[in-house]
Amino acid sequence: MKAYHLTTFGCQMNEHDSERMKGMLESLGYREAADRDQAELILFNTCSIREKADTRLAGHLGEAKRLKGEDPEKVIGVGGCWSQSMKERVFEQFPFVDVAFGPGQVHRLAEFLTSDSLTAQGYFEFEGFTGHLPMRRARDFQAWMQISVGCNCRCAYCIVPSTRGREVSRPADELVAEAQQLAADGVREVTLLGQNVNSYGRDLPRDLKTSFAELLAMVDAIDGIDRIRYTSPHPKDMREDVVRAHAELDSVCEHIHLPLQAGSSRVLKAMRRTYDRGRYMNRVAMIRDVLPDVSLTTDIIVGFPGETEAEFAETLEVAEEVGYDSAFTFIFSPRRETTAAELCDAVPHEVKRERMERLVEVVQRRAYERSQRFVGRTVEVLVEGQSRTDPDRLRGRTRHNKTVNFSGVGEPGEMVWVDIKSATSTTLAGEADAADEPAVHGRLVDAADEPAVHGRLVDAADEPAVHGRLVERQLTKRGRLRCRSR
Ligand code: 5AD
Ligand code: SF4
C-alpha cells in the first residue's frame, strides 16, 4: 500500500479541501504516513493570502526536493491557492514538482495518480466543488460544509478572487442532503464555508434561489445538528434576516464574525470594502439590538498603503467601541495581481509593527473585559478532547466560540454543562456541573417527549423535579423548555 503525506496551509476552506483530498487518496488505496520521508506521495495544499504563507511553503518545498533527490520515484504535488496563483510557473520555479492543481481541481489529482503520465501536469481551470469526493474528517462530530466558492468582491488587498474565481453556490437541496448525511454519521456541529458565505445563493438559477438565511433554517431543521457556524461573512451582506436567524434558530450559534479591515472610511474606500465606518457601526448596532449577548469577532489589516496615523487611530476607536470578543489582526502584505500591491505610499514596516502592537493591546483588553461576562454562568460546551495545557482536564468550545478548559468527565463529541469560574481574553476555565446527569448533553427533546429522560428537555407540563432533583428550566430560542438538574 502506498503512503501519502499532506501538509495544509491557510484557511478552513483549505482544511476542508484537504479532508476531501485525504478521503479521495484513501479510496484509491493510499494510507496516510506520519512523516514526509515515509511517503511515496508528498502533497501540499497551499495558501497565498499573505507573504508569510509563501515563505513558509518555500521551506517545506525545499525538504520535498531533498527527499525526491534521495528517491526520484516519489511524487510531489502542490494544490491550493498559491499553486493556482502561480499556474505553470510552479514548474519553472520548482522543477521537481510532478503535479500542480488549483482549489477547483482536487479530483484531477486522482486522475493524475491513476494515469501513466510521466510528465508534470498542471490543472488550473475551476471545474467544481469537492463536495462529491469522499471525505476524511479530523473529528467525527464536527464537519465543514462548503456552500460556495469564489468571491465577487474586489477588495484591493485580496488575492482570493484571482485564486478561487467568481462566486459559485451549491444548490440548497444538495447541501441539505449532505448535512443530513453528516447528521446520520454523528456530526453535531457544522460550519458552513464560503469566501463570502452570506451572499450565498444569489448566483443560483431563479427556481433554485435560496437566501443564506433560508439555508440556515433548512440546516437547522435537520435532526441531530445541534450547532451551526459559518465563516466568513461580509458586513455588506449581514442583513437582518441573517441576524434574526441567530435569534430564532436553535442551532445557529451565538457568534458572528464581522470583518472590519479598517476603521477609517477613507481607507475602507481605498480597500473597496463598499461600506464606511458609519455603516459598519450601524450593522454592529443592529446585531447587538437583536442579539445583545452575541460574540463578535473580526479581521483587521494594519498599514494599508497610505494609512495615516489619524486613520489608524480610527481603527483603534472602532475596536474600542465595538469591543470584539476576539480579532485576527494582520499586517498588510502586498499580493500579486491585487490593486493594492500597485499602490505607492507603503507604510514603513516599523510603523506597521508599532501600530500592530497598539491594536493588539486594545483588542486583548476589550476581549478580556468581554470574557468576564461568562464568569458565573453555566454554559453548554461541546467536548473536543484533552486540555492542551493540563492532561487531567478537558477542552471544548462554547456556542459563543470560546475555548473552555474544565475539569469533569465527558467524551469528545458530548455536550456538557460547565460552570465558568474564570476567563482570560481567549479562554474560559471551569468545572463540569457535577449535579448534571450524564445523559443531559444539552440536547433538545420534543415537548411531546416522555419526562423519563434524565433531565433532558421535557414537556412544559413536567414537574420541576426529575428523579427527585430540582430542575432548572431554560427557554430555548423557540420557546421550548430545556431542563437541567440542579
Ligand atoms: N494583507 C494582509 N491581510 C490580508 N488579508 C487578506 N489579504 C491580506 C493582505 N494582502 C486578511 C483580511 C482577511 C483575512 C482572511 O486575511 O483581514 O479578512
Ligand atoms: Fe489562503 Fe485565501 Fe486560499 Fe484560504 S482562500 S487558502 S486564505 S488564499
Coordinates of C-alpha atoms and ligand atoms in Angstrom, one line a residue:
M1 CA 0.0 0.0 0.0
K2 CA 1.4 3.4 -1.0
A3 CA 1.6 6.2 1.6
Y4 CA 0.9 9.9 1.2
H5 CA 1.8 12.9 3.4
L6 CA -0.2 16.1 3.1
T7 CA 0.6 19.5 4.6
T8 CA -2.2 22.0 4.7
F9 CA -1.7 25.8 4.8
G10 CA -4.4 28.5 5.0
C11 CA -8.0 28.8 5.9
Q12 CA -10.8 26.4 6.9
M13 CA -11.7 26.1 3.2
N14 CA -8.3 24.6 2.6
E15 CA -8.6 22.4 5.6
H16 CA -11.8 21.1 4.2
D17 CA -10.4 20.5 0.7
S18 CA -7.6 18.6 2.4
E19 CA -10.2 16.3 4.1
R20 CA -11.6 15.6 0.7
M21 CA -8.1 15.0 -0.7
K22 CA -7.4 12.5 2.1
G23 CA -10.7 10.7 1.5
M24 CA -10.0 10.5 -2.2
L25 CA -6.5 9.2 -1.7
E26 CA -7.7 6.6 0.8
S27 CA -10.4 5.4 -1.7
L28 CA -7.5 5.0 -4.2
G29 CA -5.7 2.7 -1.7
Y30 CA -3.3 5.2 -0.2
R31 CA -2.7 5.4 3.5
E32 CA -1.5 8.4 5.5
A33 CA 2.2 8.4 6.5
A34 CA 3.2 10.1 9.8
D35 CA 6.2 11.7 8.3
R36 CA 7.1 13.1 4.9
D37 CA 10.1 10.9 4.4
Q38 CA 7.9 7.7 4.7
A39 CA 5.6 8.8 1.9
E40 CA 5.7 8.0 -1.8
L41 CA 3.3 10.9 -2.4
I42 CA 4.2 14.2 -0.9
L43 CA 1.4 16.8 -1.1
F44 CA 0.9 20.4 -0.2
N45 CA -2.4 22.3 0.0
T46 CA -1.2 25.8 -0.3
C47 CA -2.3 29.3 0.6
S48 CA -1.3 32.7 -0.8
I49 CA -3.3 35.1 1.4
R50 CA -0.2 36.8 2.8
E51 CA 3.5 36.8 2.0
K52 CA 4.3 34.7 5.1
A53 CA 2.4 31.8 3.6
D54 CA 4.7 31.8 0.6
T55 CA 7.9 31.9 2.6
R56 CA 6.7 29.0 4.9
L57 CA 5.8 26.9 1.8
A58 CA 9.2 27.6 0.2
G59 CA 11.0 25.9 3.2
H60 CA 8.7 22.8 3.0
L61 CA 9.2 22.5 -0.7
G62 CA 13.0 22.6 -0.1
E63 CA 12.6 19.5 2.0
A64 CA 10.5 17.8 -0.5
K65 CA 13.1 18.5 -3.2
R66 CA 15.8 16.9 -1.0
L67 CA 13.6 13.8 -0.4
K68 CA 13.0 13.4 -4.1
G69 CA 16.7 13.7 -4.7
E70 CA 17.2 10.7 -2.5
D71 CA 14.3 8.8 -4.1
P72 CA 13.3 10.0 -7.5
E73 CA 10.2 7.7 -7.5
K74 CA 8.5 10.0 -5.1
V75 CA 5.7 12.1 -6.5
I76 CA 5.3 15.7 -5.4
G77 CA 2.0 17.5 -5.7
V78 CA 1.1 21.1 -5.0
G79 CA -2.5 22.1 -4.8
G80 CA -4.5 25.1 -3.5
C81 CA -4.4 28.8 -3.8
W82 CA -0.7 29.5 -4.1
S83 CA -0.5 26.9 -6.8
Q84 CA -3.4 28.5 -8.6
S85 CA -1.8 31.9 -8.4
M86 CA 1.4 30.6 -9.9
K87 CA -0.1 28.3 -12.5
E88 CA 2.6 26.9 -14.9
R89 CA 5.3 28.9 -13.1
V90 CA 5.2 26.4 -10.3
F91 CA 7.1 24.0 -12.7
E92 CA 9.6 26.7 -13.7
Q93 CA 10.5 27.6 -10.2
F94 CA 10.2 24.2 -8.7
P95 CA 11.0 21.7 -11.4
F96 CA 10.8 18.7 -9.1
V97 CA 7.0 19.2 -8.7
D98 CA 5.1 16.5 -10.6
V99 CA 1.6 17.7 -10.4
A100 CA 0.1 21.1 -9.6
F101 CA -3.6 22.0 -9.3
G102 CA -5.8 24.8 -8.1
P103 CA -8.6 24.6 -5.5
G104 CA -11.2 23.7 -8.1
Q105 CA -9.3 20.6 -9.4
V106 CA -8.7 18.4 -6.4
H107 CA -10.3 15.5 -8.4
R108 CA -7.6 15.9 -11.1
L109 CA -5.1 14.6 -8.6
A110 CA -6.7 11.2 -8.7
E111 CA -6.7 11.3 -12.5
F112 CA -3.0 12.1 -12.5
L113 CA -2.2 9.3 -10.0
T114 CA -4.1 6.7 -11.8
S115 CA -2.8 7.6 -15.3
D116 CA 0.5 6.5 -16.7
S117 CA 1.6 10.1 -17.2
L118 CA 5.3 10.6 -16.8
T119 CA 5.3 14.3 -17.5
A120 CA 4.5 17.0 -15.0
Q121 CA 0.9 18.1 -15.1
G122 CA -0.9 21.3 -14.1
Y123 CA -4.7 21.7 -13.7
F124 CA -5.9 25.2 -13.1
E125 CA -9.4 25.6 -14.6
F126 CA -12.2 25.6 -12.0
E127 CA -14.2 22.5 -12.6
G128 CA -16.3 22.0 -9.5
F129 CA -16.7 21.5 -5.8
T130 CA -15.0 18.9 -3.8
G131 CA -18.5 18.1 -2.4
H132 CA -18.8 14.8 -4.3
L133 CA -15.5 13.5 -3.1
P134 CA -15.2 11.2 -0.1
M135 CA -14.1 13.0 3.0
R136 CA -11.9 12.0 5.9
R137 CA -12.8 14.2 8.9
A138 CA -10.5 15.0 11.7
R139 CA -13.3 14.8 14.2
D140 CA -16.4 12.6 13.9
F141 CA -18.7 15.1 15.5
Q142 CA -17.7 18.3 13.6
A143 CA -17.8 18.9 9.9
W144 CA -17.3 21.7 7.4
M145 CA -19.6 22.1 4.5
Q146 CA -18.6 24.2 1.5
I147 CA -21.6 26.1 0.5
S148 CA -20.0 28.4 -2.1
V149 CA -16.6 29.0 -3.6
G150 CA -15.1 32.2 -5.0
C151 CA -15.8 35.8 -4.4
N152 CA -17.3 38.6 -6.5
C153 CA -15.9 41.4 -4.3
R154 CA -12.9 43.3 -5.4
C155 CA -11.2 44.1 -2.2
A156 CA -8.0 45.8 -3.2
Y157 CA -5.7 43.8 -1.0
C158 CA -7.1 40.3 -1.6
I159 CA -5.8 37.6 -3.8
V160 CA -8.8 35.3 -3.4
P161 CA -10.9 36.5 -6.4
S162 CA -7.9 35.6 -8.6
T163 CA -7.3 32.2 -6.9
R164 CA -10.8 31.0 -6.3
G165 CA -12.6 32.8 -9.1
R166 CA -16.1 34.2 -9.2
E167 CA -18.7 33.1 -6.7
V168 CA -20.5 29.8 -7.3
S169 CA -23.1 28.5 -4.9
R170 CA -24.1 24.9 -4.4
P171 CA -27.8 24.2 -4.7
A172 CA -29.5 24.1 -1.3
D173 CA -31.0 20.6 -1.8
E174 CA -27.5 19.2 -2.3
L175 CA -26.3 20.9 0.8
V176 CA -29.3 19.7 2.9
A177 CA -28.7 16.2 1.7
E178 CA -25.0 16.5 2.7
A179 CA -26.0 17.9 6.1
Q180 CA -28.5 15.0 6.6
Q181 CA -25.8 12.5 5.8
L182 CA -23.4 14.2 8.2
A183 CA -26.0 14.2 11.0
A184 CA -26.6 10.5 10.3
D185 CA -22.9 9.9 10.6
G186 CA -22.9 11.5 14.1
V187 CA -22.0 15.1 13.3
R188 CA -23.4 17.6 15.8
E189 CA -21.7 20.8 14.6
V190 CA -21.4 22.0 11.0
T191 CA -19.5 25.1 9.8
L192 CA -20.8 26.5 6.5
L193 CA -17.9 27.7 4.5
G194 CA -17.6 30.3 1.7
Q195 CA -15.3 33.2 0.9
N196 CA -18.4 35.3 1.3
V197 CA -20.9 33.0 2.9
N198 CA -23.8 35.4 3.4
S199 CA -24.0 36.3 -0.3
Y200 CA -24.8 32.6 -0.8
G201 CA -27.4 31.8 -3.4
R202 CA -27.5 35.0 -5.5
D203 CA -25.9 33.2 -8.4
L204 CA -28.3 30.3 -8.4
P205 CA -30.9 30.0 -11.2
R206 CA -34.3 31.5 -10.3
D207 CA -36.0 28.2 -9.5
L208 CA -33.2 27.2 -7.1
K209 CA -32.7 30.6 -5.5
T210 CA -32.3 30.3 -1.7
S211 CA -31.0 33.1 0.6
F212 CA -28.4 32.4 3.2
A213 CA -30.9 32.9 6.0
E214 CA -33.2 30.3 4.3
L215 CA -30.3 27.9 4.1
L216 CA -29.6 28.4 7.8
A217 CA -33.2 27.4 8.5
M218 CA -33.0 24.4 6.3
V219 CA -29.9 23.1 8.0
D220 CA -31.3 24.0 11.4
A221 CA -34.4 21.8 10.7
I222 CA -32.2 18.7 10.4
D223 CA -32.4 16.4 13.5
G224 CA -29.0 15.9 15.2
I225 CA -27.3 19.1 14.0
D226 CA -27.1 21.0 17.3
R227 CA -24.7 23.7 16.3
I228 CA -24.4 25.7 13.1
R229 CA -21.5 28.1 12.5
Y230 CA -20.4 29.9 9.3
T231 CA -17.4 31.8 8.0
S232 CA -16.7 34.3 6.6
P233 CA -19.5 36.7 6.1
H234 CA -19.2 40.2 4.6
P235 CA -20.6 43.1 6.6
K236 CA -22.4 44.4 3.4
D237 CA -24.5 41.2 3.3
M238 CA -25.1 40.9 7.0
R239 CA -28.8 41.6 6.7
E240 CA -31.4 41.5 9.4
D241 CA -32.8 38.1 8.2
V242 CA -29.4 36.5 8.9
V243 CA -29.1 38.2 12.3
R244 CA -32.7 37.1 13.2
A245 CA -31.8 33.5 12.2
H246 CA -29.3 33.6 15.1
A247 CA -32.1 34.7 17.4
E248 CA -34.7 32.3 16.1
L249 CA -33.0 29.1 15.1
D250 CA -31.9 26.9 18.0
S251 CA -28.8 25.5 16.2
V252 CA -27.3 28.8 15.0
C253 CA -24.6 29.7 17.4
E254 CA -24.3 33.0 19.3
H255 CA -21.2 34.1 17.3
I256 CA -20.8 36.4 14.3
H257 CA -17.5 37.1 12.6
L258 CA -17.8 40.6 11.1
P259 CA -14.6 41.5 9.3
L260 CA -13.8 45.2 9.8
Q261 CA -10.5 45.5 8.0
A262 CA -10.1 49.2 8.8
G263 CA -11.8 51.9 10.9
S264 CA -11.3 54.8 8.6
S265 CA -13.9 55.4 5.9
R266 CA -11.2 56.7 3.6
V267 CA -9.1 53.6 4.0
L268 CA -12.2 51.4 3.6
K269 CA -13.0 53.1 0.3
A270 CA -9.4 52.6 -0.9
M271 CA -9.8 48.9 0.1
R272 CA -13.1 48.8 -1.9
R273 CA -14.9 47.4 1.0
T274 CA -18.2 49.0 -0.1
Y275 CA -19.1 50.1 3.5
D276 CA -17.8 53.0 5.6
R277 CA -17.3 53.3 9.3
G278 CA -20.8 54.6 9.9
R279 CA -22.5 51.7 8.0
Y280 CA -20.3 49.2 9.8
M281 CA -21.2 50.6 13.1
N282 CA -24.9 50.5 12.2
R283 CA -24.6 46.8 11.4
V284 CA -23.0 46.3 14.8
A285 CA -25.8 48.2 16.5
M286 CA -28.5 46.2 14.7
I287 CA -26.7 42.9 15.6
R288 CA -26.4 44.0 19.3
D289 CA -30.0 45.1 19.3
V290 CA -31.3 41.7 18.1
L291 CA -28.6 39.6 19.9
P292 CA -27.4 41.5 23.0
D293 CA -25.1 38.7 24.2
V294 CA -23.6 37.6 20.8
S295 CA -19.9 37.2 20.4
L296 CA -18.5 39.5 17.8
T297 CA -15.1 38.8 16.2
T298 CA -13.3 40.4 13.3
D299 CA -10.4 40.7 10.9
I300 CA -8.3 43.9 10.8
I301 CA -5.5 44.9 8.5
V302 CA -2.9 47.3 9.7
G303 CA -0.8 49.5 7.4
F304 CA -2.8 49.5 4.2
P305 CA -0.9 51.7 1.7
G306 CA -1.4 55.4 2.6
E307 CA -2.9 54.7 6.1
T308 CA -2.1 57.8 8.2
E309 CA -1.7 57.9 11.9
A310 CA -5.1 59.6 12.2
E311 CA -6.7 56.9 10.1
F312 CA -5.1 54.2 12.1
A313 CA -6.4 55.9 15.3
E314 CA -9.9 55.4 13.8
T315 CA -9.3 51.7 13.7
L316 CA -8.3 51.8 17.4
E317 CA -11.5 53.8 18.1
V318 CA -13.7 51.2 16.4
A319 CA -12.0 48.3 18.2
E320 CA -12.5 50.1 21.4
E321 CA -16.1 51.0 20.7
V322 CA -17.2 47.6 19.4
G323 CA -15.4 45.5 22.0
Y324 CA -14.7 42.4 20.0
D325 CA -14.6 39.0 21.7
S326 CA -11.5 38.4 19.6
A327 CA -9.9 39.6 16.5
F328 CA -7.5 38.4 13.9
T329 CA -5.0 41.2 13.2
F330 CA -2.8 41.3 10.1
I331 CA 0.0 43.5 8.8
F332 CA -0.8 44.5 5.2
S333 CA 1.1 42.3 2.8
P334 CA 1.2 43.2 -1.0
R335 CA -0.1 40.3 -3.1
R336 CA 0.5 39.5 -6.8
E337 CA -2.2 40.7 -9.1
T338 CA -4.0 42.9 -6.5
T339 CA -4.6 46.6 -7.0
A340 CA -3.2 47.4 -3.5
A341 CA 0.1 45.9 -4.5
E342 CA 0.5 48.6 -7.1
L343 CA -0.3 51.5 -4.7
C344 CA 2.7 53.6 -3.8
D345 CA 2.8 55.1 -0.3
A346 CA 3.7 52.0 1.5
V347 CA 3.6 52.3 5.3
P348 CA 7.1 51.6 6.6
H349 CA 7.5 48.3 8.3
E350 CA 8.5 49.7 11.6
V351 CA 5.3 51.9 11.7
K352 CA 3.2 48.9 10.8
R353 CA 4.7 46.9 13.6
E354 CA 4.2 49.6 16.1
R355 CA 0.6 50.1 15.1
M356 CA 0.0 46.4 15.3
E357 CA 1.2 46.4 18.9
R358 CA -1.1 49.2 19.8
L359 CA -4.0 47.5 18.1
V360 CA -3.4 44.1 19.8
E361 CA -3.3 45.9 23.2
V362 CA -6.8 47.3 22.6
V363 CA -8.2 44.1 21.1
Q364 CA -6.9 42.0 24.0
R365 CA -8.0 44.4 26.7
R366 CA -11.5 44.6 25.3
A367 CA -11.7 40.8 24.7
Y368 CA -10.6 40.2 28.4
E369 CA -13.4 42.6 29.6
R370 CA -15.9 40.9 27.3
S371 CA -14.9 37.4 28.5
Q372 CA -15.7 38.3 32.1
R373 CA -19.4 38.2 31.3
F374 CA -19.2 34.4 31.2
V375 CA -17.8 34.1 34.7
G376 CA -20.5 32.7 37.0
R377 CA -22.6 31.4 34.1
T378 CA -23.2 27.7 33.3
V379 CA -22.6 27.2 29.6
E380 CA -23.0 24.4 27.1
V381 CA -19.7 23.0 26.0
L382 CA -19.1 20.6 23.1
V383 CA -16.2 18.5 24.3
E384 CA -13.3 18.3 21.8
G385 CA -10.7 16.4 23.8
Q386 CA -8.0 16.8 26.4
S387 CA -6.9 20.2 27.5
R388 CA -3.7 21.3 25.8
T389 CA -2.1 22.6 29.0
D390 CA -3.3 20.0 31.5
P391 CA -4.0 16.4 30.6
D392 CA -6.2 15.9 33.6
R393 CA -8.7 18.5 32.3
L394 CA -10.9 18.6 29.2
R395 CA -11.2 21.1 26.4
G396 CA -14.2 22.2 24.5
R397 CA -16.0 25.1 22.9
T398 CA -19.0 27.1 23.8
R399 CA -21.7 28.3 21.4
H400 CA -20.1 31.7 21.6
N401 CA -16.9 30.0 20.2
K402 CA -14.9 30.4 23.3
T403 CA -12.4 27.6 24.2
V404 CA -13.1 26.2 27.7
N405 CA -10.7 24.2 29.8
F406 CA -12.5 22.4 32.5
S407 CA -12.4 19.5 35.0
G408 CA -15.0 16.8 34.8
V409 CA -16.0 13.9 32.7
G410 CA -17.1 13.9 29.1
E411 CA -16.2 12.2 25.8
P412 CA -15.3 14.1 22.6
G413 CA -18.5 14.9 20.9
E414 CA -20.6 15.2 24.0
M415 CA -22.3 18.3 25.3
V416 CA -21.7 19.1 28.9
W417 CA -22.7 22.0 31.1
V418 CA -19.7 23.8 32.6
D419 CA -19.7 26.3 35.4
I420 CA -17.4 29.1 34.4
K421 CA -15.0 30.2 37.2
S422 CA -12.6 32.4 35.4
A423 CA -11.8 33.9 32.0
T424 CA -8.8 35.3 30.1
S425 CA -9.1 37.2 26.8
T426 CA -9.0 34.0 24.9
T427 CA -10.2 31.1 27.1
L428 CA -12.6 30.2 29.8
A429 CA -11.9 27.9 32.7
G430 CA -14.4 26.0 34.8
E431 CA -15.8 22.8 36.2
A432 CA -18.4 20.5 34.7
D433 CA -21.6 20.9 36.5
A434 CA -21.4 17.9 38.9
A435 CA -25.1 17.8 39.5
D436 CA -25.7 17.3 35.8
E437 CA -26.9 13.9 34.7
P438 CA -24.6 12.4 32.2
A439 CA -27.4 11.9 29.7
V440 CA -28.2 15.6 29.5
H441 CA -25.8 16.8 26.8
G442 CA -27.9 19.9 26.4
R443 CA -29.9 18.0 23.7
L444 CA -33.3 19.2 22.8
V445 CA -36.2 16.8 23.1
D446 CA -39.6 17.4 21.7
A447 CA -42.2 18.8 24.1
A448 CA -44.2 15.6 23.4
D449 CA -41.3 13.6 24.7
E450 CA -41.7 11.5 27.8
P451 CA -40.3 13.1 31.0
A452 CA -38.3 9.9 31.7
V453 CA -35.3 11.5 30.0
H454 CA -32.9 12.2 32.8
G455 CA -33.4 15.9 32.9
R456 CA -33.3 16.3 29.1
L457 CA -35.7 18.7 27.6
V458 CA -39.1 17.8 28.9
D459 CA -42.7 18.7 28.4
A460 CA -43.7 22.1 29.7
A461 CA -46.2 20.3 32.0
D462 CA -43.5 18.4 33.5
E463 CA -42.8 18.7 37.2
P464 CA -39.7 20.7 38.1
A465 CA -38.2 17.6 39.8
V466 CA -36.8 14.9 37.6
H467 CA -35.6 11.9 39.6
G468 CA -36.1 13.8 42.8
R469 CA -33.8 16.6 41.8
L470 CA -34.6 20.2 41.3
V471 CA -34.6 21.1 37.7
E472 CA -33.6 24.5 36.3
R473 CA -35.5 25.4 33.3
Q474 CA -34.3 27.4 30.4
L475 CA -36.3 28.5 27.5
T476 CA -34.7 27.8 24.1
K477 CA -34.9 30.3 21.3
R478 CA -38.0 28.6 20.1
G479 CA -39.6 28.8 23.4
R480 CA -39.2 25.2 24.2
L481 CA -38.1 24.2 27.6
R482 CA -34.6 22.9 28.3
C483 CA -34.2 21.4 31.8
R484 CA -31.1 20.9 33.8
S485 CA -31.0 19.1 37.1
R486 CA -29.5 21.1 39.9
Ligands
5AD1 N1 -2.5 41.6 3.6 C1 -2.9 41.4 4.9 N2 -4.0 40.8 5.3 C2 -4.8 40.3 4.4 N3 -6.0 39.6 4.5 C3 -6.4 39.4 3.2 N4 -5.5 39.8 2.3 C4 -4.5 40.4 3.0 C5 -3.3 41.1 2.7 N5 -2.9 41.2 1.4 C6 -6.7 39.4 5.7 C7 -8.0 40.0 5.7 C8 -9.0 38.9 5.6 C9 -8.2 37.8 6.2 C10 -8.7 36.4 5.9 O1 -6.9 38.0 5.8 O2 -8.2 40.6 7.0 O3 -10.2 39.1 6.2
SF4_2 FE1 -5.4 31.1 1.7 FE2 -7.5 32.6 0.9 FE3 -6.9 30.4 -0.4 FE4 -7.9 30.2 2.1 S1 -8.9 31.0 0.2 S2 -6.2 29.1 1.3 S3 -7.0 32.0 3.0 S4 -5.7 32.2 -0.2

